[in-house]
Short mmCIF file of C-alpha atoms in Angstrom, two decimals:
data_model
loop_
_atom_site.label_atom_id
_atom_site.label_comp_id
_atom_site.label_asym_id
_atom_site.label_seq_id
_atom_site.Cartn_x
_atom_site.Cartn_y
_atom_site.Cartn_z
CA MET A 24 -32.99 7.58 -37.22
CA ARG A 25 -35.35 9.09 -34.70
CA PRO A 26 -35.76 12.89 -34.82
CA ILE A 27 -34.11 13.49 -31.38
CA PHE A 28 -31.12 11.29 -32.26
CA LYS A 29 -30.82 13.01 -35.63
CA LYS A 30 -30.76 16.41 -33.91
CA LEU A 31 -28.17 15.25 -31.40
CA HIS A 32 -26.05 13.80 -34.19
CA LEU A 33 -26.22 17.07 -36.10
CA LEU A 34 -25.37 19.10 -32.98
CA GLU A 35 -22.38 16.85 -32.34
CA GLN A 36 -21.15 17.24 -35.92
CA ARG A 37 -21.47 21.02 -35.59
CA ILE A 38 -19.45 20.98 -32.36
CA PHE A 39 -16.84 18.73 -33.98
CA LEU A 40 -16.54 20.91 -37.08
CA PHE A 41 -16.18 24.06 -34.91
CA ILE A 42 -13.36 22.49 -32.87
CA ASN A 43 -11.68 20.77 -35.79
CA GLY A 44 -12.09 23.58 -38.31
CA ARG A 45 -12.68 27.01 -36.94
CA LEU A 46 -10.37 26.68 -33.94
CA HIS A 47 -7.40 25.46 -35.99
CA ASN A 48 -4.32 27.70 -35.74
CA PRO A 49 -0.54 27.19 -35.67
CA PHE A 50 -0.25 27.49 -31.87
CA LEU A 51 -2.82 24.78 -31.17
CA ASN A 52 -1.53 22.67 -34.06
CA PHE A 53 1.88 22.52 -32.43
CA TRP A 54 0.81 21.83 -28.84
CA LEU A 55 -2.15 19.55 -29.32
CA VAL A 56 -0.36 17.24 -31.72
CA TYR A 57 2.17 16.52 -28.96
CA LEU A 58 -0.12 16.65 -25.92
CA THR A 59 -2.49 14.11 -27.44
CA HIS A 60 0.20 11.49 -26.99
CA LEU A 61 -0.05 11.79 -23.17
CA GLY A 62 -3.09 9.55 -23.54
CA GLY A 63 -1.20 6.97 -25.63
CA ALA A 64 0.03 3.64 -24.40
CA THR A 65 3.73 4.65 -24.21
CA SER A 66 3.04 7.62 -21.94
CA THR A 67 0.33 6.23 -19.76
CA ILE A 68 1.99 2.87 -19.16
CA GLY A 69 5.53 4.38 -18.95
CA ILE A 70 4.76 7.19 -16.51
CA ASN A 71 2.69 5.02 -14.18
CA LEU A 72 5.21 2.20 -14.36
CA LEU A 73 8.03 4.57 -13.39
CA ILE A 74 6.01 5.99 -10.48
CA TRP A 75 5.14 2.48 -9.23
CA ALA A 76 8.76 1.24 -9.54
CA LEU A 77 10.76 4.28 -8.46
CA CYS A 78 8.66 6.41 -6.09
CA PRO A 79 8.29 5.84 -2.33
CA GLN A 80 5.00 4.96 -0.68
CA PRO A 81 2.23 6.02 -0.97
CA TRP A 82 3.06 7.21 -4.50
CA SER A 83 4.12 3.70 -5.48
CA THR A 84 0.72 2.29 -4.56
CA THR A 85 -1.05 5.02 -6.51
CA GLY A 86 1.08 4.23 -9.54
CA LEU A 87 0.07 0.56 -9.28
CA GLN A 88 -3.61 1.52 -8.92
CA ALA A 89 -3.33 3.67 -12.03
CA LEU A 90 -1.72 0.82 -13.96
CA VAL A 91 -4.50 -1.59 -12.91
CA ALA A 92 -7.18 0.95 -13.81
CA LEU A 93 -5.50 1.58 -17.15
CA ALA A 94 -5.41 -2.13 -18.00
CA VAL A 95 -8.96 -2.83 -16.91
CA SER A 96 -10.36 0.27 -18.67
CA HIS A 97 -9.44 -1.03 -22.02
CA ILE A 98 -11.71 -4.04 -21.72
CA PRO A 99 -14.93 -1.95 -22.09
CA VAL A 100 -13.21 0.14 -24.78
CA ALA A 101 -12.42 -2.95 -26.82
CA ILE A 102 -15.96 -4.26 -26.43
CA ALA A 103 -17.56 -0.94 -27.37
CA LYS A 104 -15.39 -0.53 -30.44
CA LYS A 105 -16.64 -3.93 -31.66
CA LEU A 106 -20.28 -3.30 -30.71
CA TYR A 107 -20.44 0.23 -32.08
CA PRO A 108 -18.20 0.38 -35.17
CA ARG A 109 -18.21 4.12 -35.78
CA LEU A 110 -16.13 5.61 -38.55
CA ARG A 111 -13.59 8.19 -37.44
CA PRO A 112 -14.68 11.74 -38.36
CA TYR A 113 -11.86 12.33 -40.84
CA LEU A 114 -13.12 9.23 -42.72
CA ALA A 115 -16.84 10.15 -42.53
CA LEU A 116 -16.83 13.90 -43.09
CA PRO A 117 -15.26 15.97 -45.92
CA ASP A 118 -12.40 18.44 -45.43
CA ILE A 119 -11.42 17.42 -41.92
CA ASN A 120 -8.10 18.62 -40.49
CA THR A 121 -6.01 15.68 -39.45
CA PHE A 122 -2.33 15.01 -38.99
CA ARG A 123 0.26 12.39 -39.91
CA ASN A 124 -0.59 8.71 -39.60
CA PRO A 125 -4.21 8.98 -38.45
CA LEU A 126 -5.71 5.88 -36.85
CA LYS A 127 -8.15 3.80 -38.94
CA ASP A 128 -9.86 1.65 -36.28
CA HIS A 129 -13.27 2.52 -34.88
CA SER A 130 -13.89 5.90 -33.22
CA PHE A 131 -16.19 5.09 -30.31
CA PRO A 132 -15.02 5.45 -27.55
CA SER A 133 -11.74 7.37 -27.42
CA GLY A 134 -9.01 5.04 -26.09
CA HIS A 135 -6.61 7.91 -25.48
CA THR A 136 -9.19 9.75 -23.41
CA THR A 137 -10.06 6.55 -21.51
CA ALA A 138 -6.36 5.99 -20.77
CA ILE A 139 -5.60 9.52 -19.58
CA PHE A 140 -8.55 9.52 -17.19
CA ALA A 141 -7.89 5.99 -15.93
CA SER A 142 -4.29 7.06 -15.29
CA THR A 143 -4.94 10.44 -13.64
CA VAL A 144 -8.06 9.78 -11.52
CA PRO A 145 -6.16 7.63 -8.94
CA TYR A 146 -3.77 10.52 -8.41
CA MET A 147 -6.59 13.02 -8.18
CA ILE A 148 -8.33 10.90 -5.53
CA ALA A 149 -5.17 10.23 -3.52
CA TYR A 150 -3.77 13.74 -3.84
CA PRO A 151 -6.66 16.18 -4.38
CA ALA A 152 -4.34 19.16 -4.83
CA LEU A 153 -3.12 17.58 -8.08
CA THR A 154 -6.61 17.84 -9.56
CA ALA A 155 -5.92 21.45 -10.47
CA VAL A 156 -3.24 20.22 -12.87
CA LEU A 157 -4.30 16.72 -13.86
CA LEU A 158 -7.97 17.35 -14.69
CA PRO A 159 -7.25 20.13 -17.17
CA LEU A 160 -4.44 18.01 -18.63
CA ALA A 161 -6.78 15.03 -19.10
CA CYS A 162 -9.41 17.36 -20.64
CA ILE A 163 -6.85 18.78 -23.05
CA VAL A 164 -5.98 15.26 -24.19
CA GLY A 165 -9.66 14.61 -24.81
CA PHE A 166 -10.08 17.92 -26.62
CA SER A 167 -7.02 17.17 -28.73
CA ARG A 168 -8.62 14.00 -30.00
CA ILE A 169 -11.44 16.11 -31.50
CA TYR A 170 -9.10 18.83 -32.67
CA ILE A 171 -6.93 16.40 -34.68
CA GLY A 172 -9.97 14.87 -36.39
CA LEU A 173 -9.92 11.43 -34.79
CA HIS A 174 -12.94 11.55 -32.47
CA TYR A 175 -16.37 13.02 -32.10
CA PRO A 176 -17.24 14.76 -28.76
CA SER A 177 -19.35 11.78 -27.64
CA ASP A 178 -16.32 9.48 -28.18
CA VAL A 179 -14.31 11.64 -25.86
CA MET A 180 -17.06 11.96 -23.26
CA ALA A 181 -17.56 8.18 -23.25
CA GLY A 182 -13.78 7.67 -22.82
CA ALA A 183 -13.73 10.08 -19.89
CA VAL A 184 -16.65 8.30 -18.23
CA ILE A 185 -15.14 4.85 -18.80
CA GLY A 186 -11.68 5.85 -17.61
CA SER A 187 -12.93 7.75 -14.54
CA GLY A 188 -15.44 5.06 -13.63
CA VAL A 189 -12.94 2.20 -13.91
CA ALA A 190 -10.34 4.15 -11.89
CA ALA A 191 -12.88 5.00 -9.14
CA GLY A 192 -13.97 1.39 -9.09
CA THR A 193 -10.35 0.19 -8.90
CA LEU A 194 -9.73 2.40 -5.88
CA ALA A 195 -13.01 1.39 -4.23
CA LEU A 196 -12.12 -2.28 -4.56
CA TRP A 197 -8.43 -1.88 -3.64
CA PHE A 198 -7.49 -4.01 -0.64
#
């Protein structure tokens, strides 16, 4: 491994260990274990499907755009997970804090982070006032993935970039 990559890898591990280890406390354990699921399939598909089906225009269109962005965003995630088979931190590092039923597939990039950004960016673009709520919420989901020991910071950053980029592209190409 080249010296610069080795230094970046060590820095990332230190950041991960700080978030996963030193920040652990009962308050965050309670909230982050639940908030992380906002990036899961049930929440992202369900919420956007409900908005598309039940809300009036223009909310309905934004819900459909979020659903399309969500679906498309998982193509690059699936490809990256196959091309870069990275072990999850709790499998690669000793004494990692994790919770019940941790995932065992590849770590890079974070699918939950991709999903929450793909789902929220269309709303942030359509309704900029919602950014004050949705952006911190999406960042909390990404942070939670590190906190619960399932992803490195670069996994989360890659997921945020993929989700945001696909969502922005979806809106740019929308007819």
